[in-house]
PDB file of C-alpha atoms and ligand atoms in Angstrom:
ATOM      1  CA  UNK B 979     -73.121 -32.313 -21.806  1.00 94.00           C
ATOM      2  CA  UNK B 980     -71.793 -28.880 -20.608  1.00 97.00           C
ATOM      3  CA  UNK B 981     -68.044 -29.600 -20.726  1.00 98.00           C
ATOM      4  CA  UNK B 982     -67.537 -31.977 -23.510  1.00 98.00           C
ATOM      5  CA  UNK B 983     -63.806 -32.694 -24.349  1.00 98.00           C
ATOM      6  CA  UNK B 984     -62.617 -30.098 -21.701  1.00 98.00           C
ATOM      7  CA  UNK B 985     -59.611 -31.145 -19.723  1.00 99.00           C
ATOM      8  CA  UNK B 986     -59.663 -30.484 -15.791  1.00 99.00           C
ATOM      9  CA  UNK B 987     -57.194 -30.719 -12.903  1.00 99.00           C
ATOM     10  CA  UNK B 988     -58.808 -31.131  -9.553  1.00 99.00           C
ATOM     11  CA  UNK B 989     -56.634 -31.154  -6.445  1.00 99.00           C
ATOM     12  CA  UNK B 990     -57.652 -33.007  -3.274  1.00 98.00           C
ATOM     13  CA  UNK B 991     -59.802 -35.324  -5.553  1.00 98.00           C
ATOM     14  CA  UNK B 992     -59.301 -38.518  -3.703  1.00 98.00           C
ATOM     15  CA  UNK B 993     -62.036 -37.995  -1.314  1.00 98.00           C
ATOM     16  CA  UNK B 994     -65.069 -35.732  -0.451  1.00 98.00           C
ATOM     17  CA  UNK B 995     -65.862 -32.627  -2.463  1.00 98.00           C
ATOM     18  CA  UNK B 996     -62.918 -33.148  -4.762  1.00 98.00           C
ATOM     19  CA  UNK B 997     -63.843 -36.765  -5.778  1.00 98.00           C
ATOM     20  CA  UNK B 998     -67.526 -35.650  -6.340  1.00 98.00           C
ATOM     21  CA  UNK B 999     -66.290 -32.980  -8.507  1.00 99.00           C
ATOM     22  CA  UNK B1000     -64.160 -35.120 -10.570  1.00 99.00           C
ATOM     23  CA  UNK B1001     -66.879 -37.525 -11.189  1.00 99.00           C
ATOM     24  CA  UNK B1002     -69.485 -34.712 -12.045  1.00 98.00           C
ATOM     25  CA  UNK B1003     -66.873 -32.981 -14.361  1.00 99.00           C
ATOM     26  CA  UNK B1004     -66.530 -36.383 -16.195  1.00 98.00           C
ATOM     27  CA  UNK B1005     -70.356 -36.847 -16.407  1.00 98.00           C
ATOM     28  CA  UNK B1006     -70.432 -33.452 -18.140  1.00 98.00           C
ATOM     29  CA  UNK B1007     -67.743 -34.708 -20.605  1.00 98.00           C
ATOM     30  CA  UNK B1008     -64.385 -33.577 -19.187  1.00 99.00           C
ATOM     31  CA  UNK B1009     -61.200 -35.534 -18.756  1.00 99.00           C
ATOM     32  CA  UNK B1010     -59.780 -35.219 -15.322  1.00 99.00           C
ATOM     33  CA  UNK B1011     -56.365 -34.995 -13.683  1.00 99.00           C
ATOM     34  CA  UNK B1012     -56.930 -36.235 -10.160  1.00 99.00           C
ATOM     35  CA  UNK B1013     -54.382 -34.757  -7.728  1.00 99.00           C
ATOM     36  CA  UNK B1014     -54.097 -35.789  -4.088  1.00 98.00           C
ATOM     37  CA  UNK B1015     -51.564 -36.752  -1.436  1.00 98.00           C
ATOM     38  CA  UNK B1016     -53.433 -40.065  -0.936  1.00 98.00           C
ATOM     39  CA  UNK B1017     -52.154 -42.076  -3.898  1.00 98.00           C
ATOM     40  CA  UNK B1018     -54.475 -45.230  -3.784  1.00 98.00           C
ATOM     41  CA  UNK B1019     -57.633 -43.202  -3.307  1.00 98.00           C
ATOM     42  CA  UNK B1020     -56.610 -40.933  -6.212  1.00 98.00           C
ATOM     43  CA  UNK B1021     -56.270 -43.966  -8.287  1.00 98.00           C
ATOM     44  CA  UNK B1022     -59.808 -45.052  -7.427  1.00 98.00           C
ATOM     45  CA  UNK B1023     -61.127 -41.501  -8.279  1.00 99.00           C
ATOM     46  CA  UNK B1024     -59.440 -41.771 -11.556  1.00 99.00           C
ATOM     47  CA  UNK B1025     -61.120 -45.193 -12.090  1.00 98.00           C
ATOM     48  CA  UNK B1026     -64.560 -43.412 -11.250  1.00 99.00           C
ATOM     49  CA  UNK B1027     -63.783 -40.741 -14.049  1.00 99.00           C
ATOM     50  CA  UNK B1028     -63.092 -43.768 -16.376  1.00 98.00           C
ATOM     51  CA  UNK B1029     -66.355 -45.341 -15.439  1.00 98.00           C
ATOM     52  CA  UNK B1030     -68.122 -42.145 -16.742  1.00 98.00           C
ATOM     53  CA  UNK B1031     -66.429 -42.831 -20.113  1.00 98.00           C
ATOM     54  CA  UNK B1032     -63.680 -40.070 -19.664  1.00 98.00           C
ATOM     55  CA  UNK B1033     -59.912 -40.137 -19.284  1.00 98.00           C
ATOM     56  CA  UNK B1034     -58.837 -40.070 -15.563  1.00 98.00           C
ATOM     57  CA  UNK B1035     -55.064 -39.752 -14.543  1.00 98.00           C
ATOM     58  CA  UNK B1036     -54.059 -39.743 -10.880  1.00 99.00           C
ATOM     59  CA  UNK B1037     -51.108 -37.635  -9.878  1.00 99.00           C
ATOM     60  CA  UNK B1038     -50.007 -38.283  -6.351  1.00 98.00           C
ATOM     61  CA  UNK B1039     -48.250 -35.787  -3.964  1.00 98.00           C
ATOM     62  CA  UNK B1040     -48.429 -32.903  -1.667  1.00 99.00           C
ATOM     63  CA  UNK B1041     -49.786 -29.641  -3.117  1.00 99.00           C
ATOM     64  CA  UNK B1042     -47.054 -27.976  -0.982  1.00 98.00           C
ATOM     65  CA  UNK B1043     -44.417 -29.307  -3.343  1.00 98.00           C
ATOM     66  CA  UNK B1044     -43.869 -27.214  -6.502  1.00 98.00           C
ATOM     67  CA  UNK B1045     -42.799 -30.318  -8.494  1.00 99.00           C
ATOM     68  CA  UNK B1046     -46.136 -31.830  -7.664  1.00 99.00           C
ATOM     69  CA  UNK B1047     -47.949 -28.811  -8.958  1.00 99.00           C
ATOM     70  CA  UNK B1048     -45.841 -28.897 -12.164  1.00 99.00           C
ATOM     71  CA  UNK B1049     -46.732 -32.615 -12.630  1.00 98.00           C
ATOM     72  CA  UNK B1050     -50.490 -31.663 -12.388  1.00 99.00           C
ATOM     73  CA  UNK B1051     -50.072 -29.050 -15.128  1.00 99.00           C
ATOM     74  CA  UNK B1052     -47.912 -31.446 -17.293  1.00 98.00           C
ATOM     75  CA  UNK B1053     -50.317 -34.289 -16.985  1.00 98.00           C
ATOM     76  CA  UNK B1054     -53.135 -32.110 -18.181  1.00 99.00           C
ATOM     77  CA  UNK B1055     -51.238 -30.132 -20.876  1.00 98.00           C
ATOM     78  CA  UNK B1056     -48.672 -32.524 -22.198  1.00 98.00           C
ATOM     79  CA  UNK B1057     -50.271 -35.996 -21.394  1.00 98.00           C
ATOM     80  CA  UNK B1058     -53.904 -35.207 -21.870  1.00 98.00           C
ATOM     81  CA  UNK B1059     -53.297 -32.395 -24.541  1.00 98.00           C
ATOM     82  CA  UNK B1060     -54.526 -29.314 -22.803  1.00 98.00           C
ATOM     83  CA  UNK B1061     -56.000 -27.447 -19.825  1.00 99.00           C
ATOM     84  CA  UNK B1062     -59.385 -25.757 -19.471  1.00 99.00           C
ATOM     85  CA  UNK B1063     -60.420 -25.971 -15.886  1.00 99.00           C
ATOM     86  CA  UNK B1064     -58.474 -25.822 -12.485  1.00 99.00           C
ATOM     87  CA  UNK B1065     -60.353 -26.763  -9.340  1.00 99.00           C
ATOM     88  CA  UNK B1066     -58.236 -25.650  -6.293  1.00 99.00           C
ATOM     89  CA  UNK B1067     -59.909 -28.005  -3.824  1.00 98.00           C
ATOM     90  CA  UNK B1068     -57.234 -29.574  -1.533  1.00 98.00           C
ATOM     91  CA  UNK B1069     -57.633 -28.488   1.986  1.00 98.00           C
ATOM     92  CA  UNK B1070     -56.776 -29.160   5.571  1.00 97.00           C
ATOM     93  CA  UNK B1071     -58.394 -28.062   8.779  1.00 95.00           C
ATOM     94  CA  UNK B1072     -55.823 -27.884  11.558  1.00 96.00           C
ATOM     95  CA  UNK B1073     -58.285 -27.332  14.251  1.00 94.00           C
ATOM     96  CA  UNK B1074     -57.028 -26.183  17.667  1.00 95.00           C
ATOM     97  CA  UNK B1075     -57.707 -23.440  20.306  1.00 97.00           C
ATOM     98  CA  UNK B1076     -55.768 -20.322  19.666  1.00 98.00           C
ATOM     99  CA  UNK B1077     -54.044 -20.340  22.978  1.00 98.00           C
ATOM    100  CA  UNK B1078     -52.324 -23.756  22.235  1.00 98.00           C
ATOM    101  CA  UNK B1079     -52.049 -23.340  18.569  1.00 98.00           C
ATOM    102  CA  UNK B1080     -48.755 -24.607  17.168  1.00 98.00           C
ATOM    103  CA  UNK B1081     -47.172 -22.247  14.563  1.00 98.00           C
ATOM    104  CA  UNK B1082     -46.204 -25.409  12.347  1.00 98.00           C
ATOM    105  CA  UNK B1083     -49.716 -26.252  12.150  1.00 98.00           C
ATOM    106  CA  UNK B1084     -50.474 -22.625  11.178  1.00 98.00           C
ATOM    107  CA  UNK B1085     -47.869 -22.737   8.458  1.00 98.00           C
ATOM    108  CA  UNK B1086     -49.097 -26.133   7.075  1.00 98.00           C
ATOM    109  CA  UNK B1087     -52.776 -24.835   7.001  1.00 98.00           C
ATOM    110  CA  UNK B1088     -51.680 -21.549   5.024  1.00 98.00           C
ATOM    111  CA  UNK B1089     -49.458 -23.537   2.626  1.00 99.00           C
ATOM    112  CA  UNK B1090     -52.007 -26.134   1.788  1.00 98.00           C
ATOM    113  CA  UNK B1091     -55.105 -23.864   1.772  1.00 98.00           C
ATOM    114  CA  UNK B1092     -53.887 -20.654   0.382  1.00 98.00           C
ATOM    115  CA  UNK B1093     -50.320 -20.834  -0.803  1.00 99.00           C
ATOM    116  CA  UNK B1094     -50.825 -23.828  -3.134  1.00 99.00           C
ATOM    117  CA  UNK B1095     -54.019 -22.461  -4.755  1.00 98.00           C
ATOM    118  CA  UNK B1096     -52.112 -19.309  -5.620  1.00 99.00           C
ATOM    119  CA  UNK B1097     -49.189 -21.119  -7.027  1.00 99.00           C
ATOM    120  CA  UNK B1098     -50.990 -23.629  -8.954  1.00 99.00           C
ATOM    121  CA  UNK B1099     -53.270 -20.878 -10.357  1.00 99.00           C
ATOM    122  CA  UNK B1100     -50.224 -18.973 -11.397  1.00 99.00           C
ATOM    123  CA  UNK B1101     -48.976 -22.132 -13.232  1.00 99.00           C
ATOM    124  CA  UNK B1102     -52.285 -22.631 -15.034  1.00 99.00           C
ATOM    125  CA  UNK B1103     -52.602 -18.939 -15.972  1.00 99.00           C
ATOM    126  CA  UNK B1104     -49.233 -18.689 -17.228  1.00 99.00           C
ATOM    127  CA  UNK B1105     -49.932 -21.689 -19.535  1.00 98.00           C
ATOM    128  CA  UNK B1106     -53.286 -20.081 -20.725  1.00 99.00           C
ATOM    129  CA  UNK B1107     -51.733 -16.785 -21.396  1.00 99.00           C
ATOM    130  CA  UNK B1108     -48.778 -18.354 -23.462  1.00 98.00           C
ATOM    131  CA  UNK B1109     -51.077 -20.450 -25.408  1.00 98.00           C
ATOM    132  CA  UNK B1110     -53.739 -17.574 -25.699  1.00 98.00           C
ATOM    133  CA  UNK B1111     -56.374 -19.858 -24.551  1.00 98.00           C
ATOM    134  CA  UNK B1112     -59.280 -19.031 -22.159  1.00 98.00           C
ATOM    135  CA  UNK B1113     -59.235 -20.541 -18.713  1.00 98.00           C
ATOM    136  CA  UNK B1114     -61.438 -21.416 -15.629  1.00 98.00           C
ATOM    137  CA  UNK B1115     -60.352 -21.435 -12.072  1.00 99.00           C
ATOM    138  CA  UNK B1116     -62.750 -22.501  -9.293  1.00 99.00           C
ATOM    139  CA  UNK B1117     -61.272 -22.230  -5.706  1.00 99.00           C
ATOM    140  CA  UNK B1118     -62.736 -23.904  -2.792  1.00 98.00           C
ATOM    141  CA  UNK B1119     -63.118 -21.509   0.112  1.00 98.00           C
ATOM    142  CA  UNK B1120     -65.461 -21.895   3.133  1.00 98.00           C
ATOM    143  CA  UNK B1121     -68.230 -20.111   5.023  1.00 97.00           C
ATOM    144  CA  UNK B1122     -65.240 -19.747   7.518  1.00 97.00           C
ATOM    145  CA  UNK B1123     -63.807 -17.063   4.985  1.00 98.00           C
ATOM    146  CA  UNK B1124     -66.514 -14.747   6.302  1.00 97.00           C
ATOM    147  CA  UNK B1125     -67.771 -16.138   9.684  1.00 96.00           C
ATOM    148  CA  UNK B1126     -65.658 -16.924  12.815  1.00 95.00           C
ATOM    149  CA  UNK B1127     -65.938 -20.176  14.608  1.00 92.00           C
ATOM    150  CA  UNK B1128     -64.017 -21.387  17.673  1.00 94.00           C
ATOM    151  CA  UNK B1129     -60.891 -23.482  17.101  1.00 94.00           C
ATOM    152  CA  UNK B1130     -60.276 -22.662  13.441  1.00 96.00           C
ATOM    153  CA  UNK B1131     -58.776 -19.252  13.310  1.00 98.00           C
ATOM    154  CA  UNK B1132     -55.977 -20.218  10.951  1.00 98.00           C
ATOM    155  CA  UNK B1133     -58.231 -22.178   8.786  1.00 97.00           C
ATOM    156  CA  UNK B1134     -60.587 -19.233   8.503  1.00 98.00           C
ATOM    157  CA  UNK B1135     -57.696 -16.975   7.750  1.00 98.00           C
ATOM    158  CA  UNK B1136     -56.568 -19.237   4.941  1.00 98.00           C
ATOM    159  CA  UNK B1137     -60.161 -19.323   3.481  1.00 98.00           C
ATOM    160  CA  UNK B1138     -60.471 -15.483   3.771  1.00 98.00           C
ATOM    161  CA  UNK B1139     -57.060 -15.319   1.698  1.00 99.00           C
ATOM    162  CA  UNK B1140     -58.640 -17.757  -0.871  1.00 99.00           C
ATOM    163  CA  UNK B1141     -61.754 -15.442  -1.182  1.00 98.00           C
ATOM    164  CA  UNK B1142     -59.641 -12.320  -1.657  1.00 98.00           C
ATOM    165  CA  UNK B1143     -57.184 -14.094  -4.033  1.00 99.00           C
ATOM    166  CA  UNK B1144     -60.272 -15.034  -6.058  1.00 99.00           C
ATOM    167  CA  UNK B1145     -61.255 -11.367  -6.580  1.00 99.00           C
ATOM    168  CA  UNK B1146     -57.599 -10.364  -7.134  1.00 99.00           C
ATOM    169  CA  UNK B1147     -56.951 -12.865  -9.805  1.00 99.00           C
ATOM    170  CA  UNK B1148     -60.358 -12.366 -11.503  1.00 99.00           C
ATOM    171  CA  UNK B1149     -59.329  -8.728 -11.950  1.00 99.00           C
ATOM    172  CA  UNK B1150     -55.808  -9.313 -13.151  1.00 98.00           C
ATOM    173  CA  UNK B1151     -56.678 -12.202 -15.533  1.00 99.00           C
ATOM    174  CA  UNK B1152     -59.899 -11.081 -17.118  1.00 98.00           C
ATOM    175  CA  UNK B1153     -57.937  -9.255 -19.995  1.00 98.00           C
ATOM    176  CA  UNK B1154     -56.730 -12.768 -20.869  1.00 98.00           C
ATOM    177  CA  UNK B1155     -60.030 -14.460 -20.890  1.00 98.00           C
ATOM    178  CA  UNK B1156     -59.434 -16.225 -17.653  1.00 99.00           C
ATOM    179  CA  UNK B1157     -62.448 -16.496 -15.306  1.00 99.00           C
ATOM    180  CA  UNK B1158     -62.018 -17.123 -11.509  1.00 99.00           C
ATOM    181  CA  UNK B1159     -64.485 -17.917  -9.022  1.00 99.00           C
ATOM    182  CA  UNK B1160     -64.858 -19.640  -5.608  1.00 99.00           C
ATOM    183  CA  UNK B1161     -67.446 -21.679  -3.801  1.00 99.00           C
ATOM    184  CA  UNK B1162     -67.841 -21.442   0.081  1.00 98.00           C
ATOM    185  CA  UNK B1163     -69.262 -24.675   1.488  1.00 98.00           C
ATOM    186  CA  UNK B1164     -71.015 -24.814   4.831  1.00 97.00           C
ATOM    187  CA  UNK B1165     -70.693 -28.111   6.719  1.00 94.00           C
ATOM    188  CA  UNK B1166     -70.288 -30.956   4.228  1.00 96.00           C
ATOM    189  CA  UNK B1167     -70.298 -34.625   5.250  1.00 94.00           C
ATOM    190  CA  UNK B1168     -66.726 -35.520   4.112  1.00 94.00           C
ATOM    191  CA  UNK B1169     -63.698 -37.076   5.705  1.00 89.00           C
ATOM    192  CA  UNK B1170     -62.760 -33.515   7.109  1.00 86.00           C
ATOM    193  CA  UNK B1171     -65.666 -33.714   9.564  1.00 81.00           C
ATOM    194  CA  UNK B1172     -67.316 -37.220   9.395  1.00 74.00           C
ATOM    195  CA  UNK B1173     -66.065 -37.981  12.814  1.00 67.00           C
ATOM    196  CA  UNK B1174     -67.251 -34.616  14.237  1.00 69.00           C
ATOM    197  CA  UNK B1175     -70.752 -35.196  12.565  1.00 76.00           C
ATOM    198  CA  UNK B1176     -72.098 -38.778  12.362  1.00 71.00           C
ATOM    199  CA  UNK B1177     -75.448 -38.075  14.291  1.00 68.00           C
ATOM    200  CA  UNK B1178     -73.807 -36.196  17.093  1.00 78.00           C
ATOM    201  CA  UNK B1179     -75.039 -33.203  19.074  1.00 81.00           C
ATOM    202  CA  UNK B1180     -72.959 -30.999  16.712  1.00 81.00           C
ATOM    203  CA  UNK B1181     -74.610 -32.255  13.692  1.00 86.00           C
ATOM    204  CA  UNK B1182     -78.165 -31.844  15.324  1.00 90.00           C
ATOM    205  CA  UNK B1183     -77.252 -28.167  16.190  1.00 90.00           C
ATOM    206  CA  UNK B1184     -76.028 -27.445  12.645  1.00 90.00           C
ATOM    207  CA  UNK B1185     -79.022 -29.043  11.147  1.00 93.00           C
ATOM    208  CA  UNK B1186     -81.302 -26.934  13.479  1.00 94.00           C
ATOM    209  CA  UNK B1187     -79.678 -23.799  12.554  1.00 94.00           C
ATOM    210  CA  UNK B1188     -79.649 -24.447   8.865  1.00 96.00           C
ATOM    211  CA  UNK B1189     -82.861 -23.184   7.026  1.00 97.00           C
ATOM    212  CA  UNK B1190     -82.683 -26.024   4.497  1.00 98.00           C
ATOM    213  CA  UNK B1191     -82.661 -28.447   7.423  1.00 97.00           C
ATOM    214  CA  UNK B1192     -79.615 -30.680   6.453  1.00 95.00           C
ATOM    215  CA  UNK B1193     -75.970 -30.994   6.349  1.00 94.00           C
ATOM    216  CA  UNK B1194     -74.421 -30.732   2.847  1.00 96.00           C
ATOM    217  CA  UNK B1195     -73.324 -33.565   0.643  1.00 97.00           C
ATOM    218  CA  UNK B1196     -70.258 -33.388  -1.530  1.00 98.00           C
ATOM    219  CA  UNK B1197     -72.433 -33.320  -4.722  1.00 98.00           C
ATOM    220  CA  UNK B1198     -74.199 -30.275  -3.459  1.00 98.00           C
ATOM    221  CA  UNK B1199     -70.796 -28.398  -3.840  1.00 98.00           C
ATOM    222  CA  UNK B1200     -69.636 -30.345  -6.896  1.00 99.00           C
ATOM    223  CA  UNK B1201     -72.712 -29.241  -8.827  1.00 98.00           C
ATOM    224  CA  UNK B1202     -72.048 -25.577  -8.218  1.00 98.00           C
ATOM    225  CA  UNK B1203     -68.288 -25.988  -9.198  1.00 99.00           C
ATOM    226  CA  UNK B1204     -69.455 -27.630 -12.494  1.00 98.00           C
ATOM    227  CA  UNK B1205     -71.639 -24.610 -13.097  1.00 98.00           C
ATOM    228  CA  UNK B1206     -68.882 -22.057 -12.383  1.00 98.00           C
ATOM    229  CA  UNK B1207     -66.659 -24.087 -14.698  1.00 98.00           C
ATOM    230  CA  UNK B1208     -69.300 -24.258 -17.559  1.00 98.00           C
ATOM    231  CA  UNK B1209     -70.336 -21.761 -20.200  1.00 98.00           C
ATOM    232  CA  UNK B1210     -73.478 -21.070 -18.111  1.00 98.00           C
ATOM    233  CA  UNK B1211     -71.154 -18.935 -15.852  1.00 98.00           C
ATOM    234  CA  UNK B1212     -69.316 -17.015 -18.549  1.00 98.00           C
ATOM    235  CA  UNK B1213     -70.330 -13.656 -17.235  1.00 98.00           C
ATOM    236  CA  UNK B1214     -69.400 -14.357 -13.591  1.00 99.00           C
ATOM    237  CA  UNK B1215     -65.901 -13.588 -12.226  1.00 99.00           C
ATOM    238  CA  UNK B1216     -64.338 -12.952  -8.880  1.00 99.00           C
ATOM    239  CA  UNK B1217     -67.386 -14.216  -6.915  1.00 99.00           C
ATOM    240  CA  UNK B1218     -67.690 -16.551  -3.946  1.00 98.00           C
ATOM    241  CA  UNK B1219     -70.889 -18.518  -4.114  1.00 98.00           C
ATOM    242  CA  UNK B1220     -71.942 -19.586  -0.436  1.00 98.00           C
ATOM    243  CA  UNK B1221     -73.413 -23.235  -0.543  1.00 98.00           C
ATOM    244  CA  UNK B1222     -74.650 -23.751   3.011  1.00 98.00           C
ATOM    245  CA  UNK B1223     -78.333 -24.334   3.101  1.00 98.00           C
ATOM    246  CA  UNK B1224     -78.974 -20.723   4.349  1.00 98.00           C
ATOM    247  CA  UNK B1225     -76.929 -21.374   7.315  1.00 96.00           C
ATOM    248  CA  UNK B1226     -75.356 -17.791   7.269  1.00 95.00           C
ATOM    249  CA  UNK B1227     -78.565 -15.966   6.605  1.00 96.00           C
ATOM    250  CA  UNK B1228     -79.360 -14.747  10.072  1.00 93.00           C
ATOM    251  CA  UNK B1229     -77.756 -14.362  13.472  1.00 85.00           C
ATOM    252  CA  UNK B1230     -77.812 -17.353  15.897  1.00 76.00           C
TER     253      UNK B1230
HETATM  254  N1  NAD Q2144     -66.249 -30.573   4.525  1.00 53.24           N
HETATM  255  C1  NAD Q2144     -66.735 -29.375   4.947  1.00 53.24           C
HETATM  256  O1  NAD Q2144     -67.637 -29.204   5.721  1.00 53.24           O
HETATM  257  C2  NAD Q2144     -66.043 -28.182   4.222  1.00 53.24           C
HETATM  258  C3  NAD Q2144     -66.607 -26.948   4.504  1.00 53.24           C
HETATM  259  C4  NAD Q2144     -65.974 -25.802   3.708  1.00 53.24           C
HETATM  260  C5  NAD Q2144     -64.986 -26.116   2.983  1.00 53.24           C
HETATM  261  N2  NAD Q2144     -64.387 -27.350   2.648  1.00 53.24           N
HETATM  262  C6  NAD Q2144     -63.246 -27.320   1.847  1.00 53.24           C
HETATM  263  O2  NAD Q2144     -63.481 -28.249   0.837  1.00 53.24           O
HETATM  264  C7  NAD Q2144     -62.247 -28.694   0.399  1.00 53.24           C
HETATM  265  C8  NAD Q2144     -62.415 -30.263   0.299  1.00 53.24           C
HETATM  266  O3  NAD Q2144     -62.555 -30.805   1.504  1.00 53.24           O
HETATM  267  P1  NAD Q2144     -63.438 -31.975   1.966  1.00 53.24           P
HETATM  268  O4  NAD Q2144     -64.359 -31.568   2.870  1.00 53.24           O
HETATM  269  O5  NAD Q2144     -63.730 -32.599   0.734  1.00 53.24           O
HETATM  270  O6  NAD Q2144     -62.418 -32.931   2.751  1.00 53.24           O
HETATM  271  P2  NAD Q2144     -61.799 -34.301   2.546  1.00 53.24           P
HETATM  272  O7  NAD Q2144     -60.708 -34.525   3.640  1.00 53.24           O
HETATM  273  O8  NAD Q2144     -62.599 -35.387   2.217  1.00 53.24           O
HETATM  274  O9  NAD Q2144     -60.867 -33.940   1.131  1.00 53.24           O
HETATM  275  C9  NAD Q2144     -59.679 -33.173   1.214  1.00 53.24           C
HETATM  276  C10 NAD Q2144     -58.790 -33.775   0.312  1.00 53.24           C
HETATM  277  O10 NAD Q2144     -57.519 -33.098   0.185  1.00 53.24           O
HETATM  278  C11 NAD Q2144     -56.423 -33.925   0.208  1.00 53.24           C
HETATM  279  N3  NAD Q2144     -55.322 -33.135   0.804  1.00 53.24           N
HETATM  280  C12 NAD Q2144     -55.179 -32.755   2.000  1.00 53.24           C
HETATM  281  N4  NAD Q2144     -53.980 -32.069   2.070  1.00 53.24           N
HETATM  282  C13 NAD Q2144     -53.263 -32.321   0.979  1.00 53.24           C
HETATM  283  C14 NAD Q2144     -51.878 -31.852   0.410  1.00 53.24           C
HETATM  284  N5  NAD Q2144     -51.136 -31.318   1.232  1.00 53.24           N
HETATM  285  N6  NAD Q2144     -51.754 -32.184  -0.872  1.00 53.24           N
HETATM  286  C15 NAD Q2144     -52.621 -32.797  -1.563  1.00 53.24           C
HETATM  287  N7  NAD Q2144     -53.855 -33.122  -1.163  1.00 53.24           N
HETATM  288  C16 NAD Q2144     -54.184 -33.004  -0.043  1.00 53.24           C
HETATM  289  C17 NAD Q2144     -56.855 -34.909   1.149  1.00 53.24           C
HETATM  290  O11 NAD Q2144     -55.987 -36.166   1.091  1.00 53.24           O
HETATM  291  C18 NAD Q2144     -58.247 -35.263   0.801  1.00 53.24           C
HETATM  292  O12 NAD Q2144     -58.458 -36.229  -0.248  1.00 53.24           O
HETATM  293  C19 NAD Q2144     -61.302 -28.266   1.249  1.00 53.24           C
HETATM  294  O13 NAD Q2144     -60.616 -27.157   0.852  1.00 53.24           O
HETATM  295  C20 NAD Q2144     -61.974 -27.871   2.591  1.00 53.24           C
HETATM  296  O14 NAD Q2144     -61.463 -26.780   3.249  1.00 53.24           O
HETATM  297  C21 NAD Q2144     -65.043 -28.390   3.401  1.00 53.24           C
END
């Protein structure tokens, strides 16, 4: 067990990568606050954490709401008794062609994907600094932080912001013993794109262009998040780990 008795907050943990991360964190010995806008599914993730023998607590709400972020931190620090790991995972795609793109969608994508990660990281870091305790932040970015794709300009911008935020916070927080890294998944089979994939031509094309020959599963990403949250990664900070089966290695 690499995370025995640690306490983690995972946002967007009702489904996909977030749920897989909550379960793997628990399997490594951590208690988990499960944040998500989907209340019932968040409760189900908390139950799965419990099934691993650890405490799971669901906090329902939108990460765009500061009061919800405060509840996430309070659930960990006050109700569970501490905070060691923050996984900023909640995200939204908001796909659409640039020429038709609505600015309301742009604002939502930026607020969920970038602003909320910044705001929650600040709350967690302030707590760690006040308590003189070390901390870990793992942000979920995307290959789109680096590579353009049609119809996801706002999403890609938000993820590039996450990547730069990861470097900037790593630099500013290192003196306080706070380590900040990110993962950048390729295409992963989750709610975000299940409909787009599902044996379609798009999935086939992605698989053909991925050296490791398959789409990612949530556990592929969760395993890397657990690694970055663990002592095994104690000399790594400010980095973004691309987890995409080699999809971005060559031009095609
Ligand atoms: N699936 C992929 O191919 C892929 C690729 C690269 C990056 N990512 C990133 O991985 C992260 C997790 O996504 P996923 O693929 O597991 O998708 P998902 O849809 O299964 O999970 C996202 C979760 O975030 C929650 N969420 C969305 N908006 C929220 C809000 N405003 N407040 C609180 N919770 C909110 C959703 O309810 C959902 O449970 C996201 O940041 C996403 O951008 C996914």
